[in-house]
Short mmCIF file of C-alpha atoms in Angstrom, two decimals:
data_model
loop_
_atom_site.label_atom_id
_atom_site.label_comp_id
_atom_site.label_asym_id
_atom_site.label_seq_id
_atom_site.Cartn_x
_atom_site.Cartn_y
_atom_site.Cartn_z
CA UNK A 2 -9.15 15.18 32.09
CA UNK A 3 -8.94 18.92 31.50
CA UNK A 4 -7.72 19.80 27.98
CA UNK A 5 -4.25 21.31 27.79
CA UNK A 6 -4.25 25.04 27.14
CA UNK A 7 -2.06 26.47 24.34
CA UNK A 8 0.08 28.18 27.01
CA UNK A 9 0.66 24.92 28.88
CA UNK A 10 1.49 23.15 25.63
CA UNK A 11 4.00 25.83 24.67
CA UNK A 12 5.81 25.37 28.00
CA UNK A 13 6.56 21.77 27.03
CA UNK A 14 7.13 22.17 23.29
CA UNK A 15 9.55 24.12 21.14
CA UNK A 16 7.48 26.67 19.26
CA UNK A 17 7.87 26.14 15.52
CA UNK A 18 4.77 28.12 14.53
CA UNK A 19 3.37 31.43 15.68
CA UNK A 20 -0.16 30.17 16.28
CA UNK A 21 -1.66 33.67 16.57
CA UNK A 22 -0.14 34.49 13.17
CA UNK A 23 -1.47 31.22 11.73
CA UNK A 24 -4.98 32.36 12.68
CA UNK A 25 -4.40 35.78 11.13
CA UNK A 26 -3.14 34.17 7.94
CA UNK A 27 -6.28 32.02 7.77
CA UNK A 28 -8.49 35.04 8.40
CA UNK A 29 -6.77 36.92 5.58
CA UNK A 30 -7.21 33.92 3.27
CA UNK A 31 -10.95 33.87 4.02
CA UNK A 32 -11.15 37.61 3.31
CA UNK A 33 -9.23 37.27 0.02
CA UNK A 34 -11.27 34.23 -1.01
CA UNK A 35 -9.82 30.87 -0.01
CA UNK A 36 -8.14 28.74 -2.66
CA UNK A 37 -9.88 25.38 -2.16
CA UNK A 38 -8.38 22.88 -4.60
CA UNK A 39 -6.10 21.02 -2.16
CA UNK A 40 -8.70 20.98 0.60
CA UNK A 41 -11.39 19.72 -1.75
CA UNK A 42 -9.08 16.98 -3.01
CA UNK A 43 -8.33 15.86 0.55
CA UNK A 44 -12.01 16.07 1.56
CA UNK A 45 -13.16 13.94 -1.38
CA UNK A 46 -10.49 11.36 -0.59
CA UNK A 47 -11.67 11.24 3.04
CA UNK A 48 -15.25 10.65 1.92
CA UNK A 49 -14.09 7.75 -0.26
CA UNK A 50 -12.08 6.23 2.58
CA UNK A 51 -15.02 6.40 4.97
CA UNK A 52 -17.25 4.77 2.35
CA UNK A 53 -14.97 1.72 2.51
CA UNK A 54 -15.52 1.39 6.28
CA UNK A 55 -18.54 -0.79 6.87
CA UNK A 56 -19.88 0.93 9.96
CA UNK A 57 -21.51 4.20 11.01
CA UNK A 58 -20.02 6.92 13.21
CA UNK A 59 -22.83 8.72 15.00
CA UNK A 60 -20.86 11.55 16.67
CA UNK A 61 -18.09 13.13 14.60
CA UNK A 62 -15.88 16.22 14.74
CA UNK A 63 -14.13 17.98 11.88
CA UNK A 64 -11.06 19.35 13.65
CA UNK A 65 -9.36 22.50 12.42
CA UNK A 66 -10.12 22.18 8.70
CA UNK A 67 -9.77 25.79 7.44
CA UNK A 68 -12.99 25.75 5.37
CA UNK A 69 -16.20 23.72 5.27
CA UNK A 70 -14.76 21.46 2.53
CA UNK A 71 -14.82 18.32 4.69
CA UNK A 72 -18.25 19.15 6.13
CA UNK A 73 -19.64 19.47 2.61
CA UNK A 74 -17.96 16.28 1.42
CA UNK A 75 -19.41 14.31 4.37
CA UNK A 76 -22.89 15.87 4.32
CA UNK A 77 -25.37 13.02 4.00
CA UNK A 78 -22.56 10.44 4.02
CA UNK A 79 -23.83 6.99 4.94
CA UNK A 80 -21.00 6.47 7.45
CA UNK A 81 -21.40 9.75 9.33
CA UNK A 82 -24.19 10.84 11.66
CA UNK A 83 -23.91 14.25 13.35
CA UNK A 84 -20.76 16.15 12.30
CA UNK A 85 -19.57 19.19 14.27
CA UNK A 86 -16.93 21.60 13.01
CA UNK A 87 -14.31 22.73 15.53
CA UNK A 88 -11.89 25.43 14.36
CA UNK A 89 -9.97 28.34 15.90
CA UNK A 90 -11.65 31.04 13.78
CA UNK A 91 -15.18 32.13 14.59
CA UNK A 92 -15.33 33.81 11.18
CA UNK A 93 -15.56 30.40 9.53
CA UNK A 94 -18.82 29.69 11.41
CA UNK A 95 -17.69 26.48 13.17
CA UNK A 96 -19.98 24.81 15.69
CA UNK A 97 -17.21 25.00 18.29
CA UNK A 98 -14.43 27.62 18.44
CA UNK A 99 -11.42 25.62 19.61
CA UNK A 100 -7.68 25.47 19.10
CA UNK A 101 -6.45 22.15 17.70
CA UNK A 102 -3.89 21.97 20.51
CA UNK A 103 -6.49 22.30 23.30
CA UNK A 104 -9.50 20.11 22.57
CA UNK A 105 -12.65 20.88 24.59
CA UNK A 106 -14.21 17.42 24.21
CA UNK A 107 -14.55 15.02 27.12
CA UNK A 108 -12.75 11.67 26.99
CA UNK A 109 -14.57 8.86 25.20
CA UNK A 110 -17.32 11.02 23.69
CA UNK A 111 -16.61 10.90 19.94
CA UNK A 112 -16.89 8.14 17.35
CA UNK A 113 -14.96 9.89 14.58
CA UNK A 114 -12.44 12.75 14.31
CA UNK A 115 -11.43 14.02 10.87
CA UNK A 116 -9.08 16.86 9.97
CA UNK A 117 -7.84 18.23 6.65
CA UNK A 118 -4.68 20.30 6.06
CA UNK A 119 -4.58 21.84 9.51
CA UNK A 120 -2.50 19.74 11.88
CA UNK A 121 0.80 20.35 10.04
CA UNK A 122 0.76 23.76 11.77
CA UNK A 123 0.54 22.30 15.30
CA UNK A 124 3.50 22.94 17.59
CA UNK A 125 2.75 19.83 19.64
CA UNK A 126 1.49 17.27 17.14
CA UNK A 127 2.16 14.30 19.48
CA UNK A 128 0.06 16.08 22.12
CA UNK A 129 -2.75 16.74 19.63
CA UNK A 130 -2.82 13.07 18.60
CA UNK A 131 -2.89 11.98 22.23
CA UNK A 132 -5.82 14.33 22.93
CA UNK A 133 -7.71 13.03 19.88
CA UNK A 134 -7.10 9.47 21.02
CA UNK A 135 -8.58 10.27 24.47
CA UNK A 136 -11.70 11.86 22.99
CA UNK A 137 -12.55 8.75 20.97
CA UNK A 138 -14.77 5.96 22.21
CA UNK A 139 -13.35 2.42 21.91
CA UNK A 140 -13.24 1.49 18.21
CA UNK A 141 -13.54 5.16 17.25
CA UNK A 142 -11.66 6.32 14.15
CA UNK A 143 -9.22 9.18 13.53
CA UNK A 144 -8.72 10.19 9.89
CA UNK A 145 -6.56 13.16 8.92
CA UNK A 146 -4.74 14.68 5.98
CA UNK A 147 -1.80 17.01 6.43
CA UNK A 148 1.04 18.37 4.34
CA UNK A 149 4.11 16.17 4.49
CA UNK A 150 7.85 16.06 3.89
CA UNK A 151 8.50 17.16 0.32
CA UNK A 152 5.72 19.77 0.10
CA UNK A 153 6.91 23.01 -1.53
CA UNK A 154 10.46 21.71 -1.85
CA UNK A 155 10.94 23.86 -4.95
CA UNK A 156 9.97 27.03 -3.11
CA UNK A 157 12.21 26.14 -0.17
CA UNK A 158 15.24 25.77 -2.48
CA UNK A 159 14.49 28.93 -4.48
CA UNK A 160 14.23 31.11 -1.37
CA UNK A 161 17.38 29.62 0.18
CA UNK A 162 19.42 30.49 -2.91
CA UNK A 163 17.84 33.93 -3.38
CA UNK A 164 18.26 34.96 0.23
CA UNK A 165 21.87 33.81 0.46
CA UNK A 166 22.67 35.84 -2.66
CA UNK A 167 20.82 39.02 -1.69
CA UNK A 168 21.29 39.14 2.08
CA UNK A 169 24.27 36.89 2.76
CA UNK A 170 22.25 34.56 4.99
CA UNK A 171 19.23 32.28 5.14
CA UNK A 172 16.11 32.61 7.29
CA UNK A 173 13.25 30.08 7.50
CA UNK A 174 10.64 30.80 4.81
CA UNK A 175 8.88 27.47 4.27
CA UNK A 176 7.55 25.36 7.13
CA UNK A 177 9.18 22.02 7.96
CA UNK A 178 6.76 19.18 7.25
CA UNK A 179 6.86 15.77 8.91
CA UNK A 180 7.92 12.64 7.04
CA UNK A 181 5.27 9.96 6.47
CA UNK A 182 7.25 7.39 8.50
CA UNK A 183 7.54 9.77 11.43
CA UNK A 184 3.80 10.39 11.34
CA UNK A 185 3.10 6.66 11.46
CA UNK A 186 5.33 6.38 14.52
CA UNK A 187 3.47 9.26 16.19
CA UNK A 188 0.15 7.44 15.72
CA UNK A 189 1.55 4.42 17.52
CA UNK A 190 3.05 6.59 20.26
CA UNK A 191 -0.36 8.21 20.84
CA UNK A 192 -1.91 4.78 21.42
CA UNK A 193 -3.81 4.26 18.17
CA UNK A 194 -4.45 0.72 17.00
CA UNK A 195 -4.08 -0.37 13.37
CA UNK A 196 -2.26 2.83 12.29
CA UNK A 197 -2.01 3.48 8.55
CA UNK A 198 -0.24 6.24 6.61
CA UNK A 199 -0.07 6.84 2.88
CA UNK A 200 0.80 9.69 0.55
CA UNK A 201 -0.96 11.51 -2.28
CA UNK A 202 1.73 13.42 -4.17
CA UNK A 203 0.26 16.33 -6.13
CA UNK A 204 2.30 18.36 -8.64
CA UNK A 205 0.60 21.60 -9.63
CA UNK A 206 1.75 23.73 -12.57
CA UNK A 207 1.57 27.50 -12.42
CA UNK A 208 2.00 30.17 -15.08
CA UNK A 209 4.58 31.87 -12.86
CA UNK A 210 5.98 31.70 -9.30
CA UNK A 211 3.92 34.76 -8.43
CA UNK A 212 0.71 32.83 -9.14
CA UNK A 213 1.91 30.22 -6.65
CA UNK A 214 2.67 32.94 -4.08
CA UNK A 215 -0.89 34.24 -4.49
CA UNK A 216 -2.38 30.77 -4.05
CA UNK A 217 -0.38 30.21 -0.86
CA UNK A 218 -1.72 33.46 0.62
CA UNK A 219 -5.26 32.35 -0.25
CA UNK A 220 -4.62 28.99 1.43
CA UNK A 221 -3.48 30.74 4.60
CA UNK A 222 -0.10 29.07 4.04
CA UNK A 223 2.19 32.10 4.02
CA UNK A 224 5.14 32.09 6.41
CA UNK A 225 4.02 31.77 10.05
CA UNK A 226 7.21 30.33 11.52
CA UNK A 227 8.07 31.53 15.00
CA UNK A 228 11.72 32.06 14.01
CA UNK A 229 10.98 33.93 10.79
CA UNK A 230 12.88 37.12 10.07
CA UNK A 231 10.84 40.01 11.51
CA UNK A 232 11.65 42.53 8.78
CA UNK A 233 9.73 42.80 5.49
CA UNK A 234 10.92 40.56 2.69
CA UNK A 235 13.23 42.50 0.39
CA UNK A 236 11.90 43.11 -3.09
CA UNK A 237 15.25 42.03 -4.51
CA UNK A 238 15.02 38.73 -2.61
CA UNK A 239 11.49 38.05 -3.83
CA UNK A 240 12.37 38.80 -7.45
CA UNK A 241 15.50 36.66 -7.28
CA UNK A 242 13.51 33.78 -5.72
CA UNK A 243 11.07 33.95 -8.63
CA UNK A 244 13.97 33.92 -11.09
CA UNK A 245 15.61 30.91 -9.44
CA UNK A 246 12.26 29.11 -9.31
CA UNK A 247 11.67 29.68 -13.03
CA UNK A 248 15.25 28.66 -13.92
CA UNK A 249 15.22 25.40 -11.96
CA UNK A 250 11.62 24.20 -11.87
CA UNK A 251 10.01 25.20 -15.17
CA UNK A 252 8.72 22.82 -17.83
CA UNK A 253 9.48 23.36 -21.53
CA UNK A 254 6.27 25.39 -21.91
CA UNK A 255 7.47 27.86 -19.25
CA UNK A 256 5.08 26.80 -16.50
CA UNK A 257 6.60 26.09 -13.08
CA UNK A 258 5.95 23.09 -10.84
CA UNK A 259 4.96 23.05 -7.18
CA UNK A 260 4.88 19.82 -5.18
CA UNK A 261 2.29 19.20 -2.48
CA UNK A 262 2.55 15.96 -0.51
CA UNK A 263 -0.71 15.12 1.26
CA UNK A 264 -0.17 12.49 3.96
CA UNK A 265 -3.26 10.60 5.08
CA UNK A 266 -3.29 9.19 8.61
CA UNK A 267 -5.76 6.78 10.15
CA UNK A 268 -5.88 5.03 13.48
CA UNK A 269 -8.46 3.44 15.76
CA UNK A 270 -9.06 3.75 19.46
CA UNK A 271 -8.27 0.25 20.77
CA UNK A 272 -11.14 -2.21 21.15
CA UNK A 273 -11.21 -5.93 21.96
CA UNK A 274 -12.90 -6.71 18.61
CA UNK A 275 -9.95 -5.45 16.56
CA UNK A 276 -7.38 -7.71 14.96
CA UNK A 277 -4.22 -8.12 17.00
CA UNK A 278 -0.78 -9.38 15.96
CA UNK A 279 0.12 -12.89 17.05
CA UNK A 280 2.51 -13.35 19.95
CA UNK A 281 6.05 -14.35 18.92
CA UNK A 282 6.31 -18.14 18.82
CA UNK A 283 2.56 -18.73 18.68
CA UNK A 284 2.42 -19.82 15.02
CA UNK A 285 0.99 -23.32 14.47
CA UNK A 286 2.92 -23.99 11.24
CA UNK A 287 6.63 -23.65 10.54
CA UNK A 288 7.55 -21.24 7.74
CA UNK A 289 9.29 -23.97 5.77
CA UNK A 290 6.08 -26.06 5.83
CA UNK A 291 3.98 -23.12 4.66
CA UNK A 292 6.34 -22.51 1.73
CA UNK A 293 6.69 -26.19 0.89
CA UNK A 294 10.47 -25.91 1.25
CA UNK A 295 13.07 -28.16 2.85
CA UNK A 296 14.52 -26.75 6.06
CA UNK A 297 18.34 -26.86 6.16
CA UNK A 298 20.03 -26.30 9.56
CA UNK A 299 22.83 -23.75 9.85
CA UNK A 300 26.40 -25.05 10.22
CA UNK A 301 27.90 -25.11 13.75
CA UNK A 302 29.26 -21.82 15.03
CA UNK A 303 32.81 -21.05 13.83
CA UNK A 304 32.61 -23.07 10.59
CA UNK A 305 33.28 -21.43 7.24
CA UNK A 306 31.61 -22.22 3.93
CA UNK A 307 33.02 -21.74 0.46
#
């Protein structure tokens, strides 16, 4: 099956992100010097999770991770054989230059696909998951980390208040992030077996909101929404956002909090060896017997009980 091009994907999907701008933001972050702490945290967690899987994945792809954090964390890992990096920026020296929404890998050719803090910027995440599922061999594993629901909630609130006060309206400033339950449903929809999602909630403290703004630029996480306001951010709006942030989200020592919710996803390409749920009615023991309880029948329909 030929991979879907970004243009074809955009014809079917509402564009939330300006993907060309996402790439420019990442390039600027690399030029400024990427801020790695979230990526390194996610990469180390992925390495730990793979260590708990008692098998080896000979052919693996690191999909879209903005830096080599995952590649470094998995270098020499007992569970991983040959790992290729696939990312949209040639400047990051990936093995394959590829957009996450148009995978160039043939169906059934990979044993493992990992991705860290990239896929939250996909316009067609269900399509990406479906493509990843097709590239995996039976019993292949997909493991990803992406920013979820409550990430940067403080910044979202501060900008909404500041912009309404200084401009009389609100424009999108912080990306919408998917809820962990929705992400679990998307794994199932894409055809993954044994889907699992869980959350690592990270609260980071900064000396000021402006330090947070700087970190976000160095993460490539500045505003890349397709429906963003196309005029420069007013200085008055920025200063008021910083004031609101400090007023509402500062600790007693004056430092401000920023929430990052890292959602981890995992799912397997179906294989006959995997555990499967029992068919309804196939249990060999009644629940009451298993619990050692006496089974009491319900009263006939229409009766009332005091």
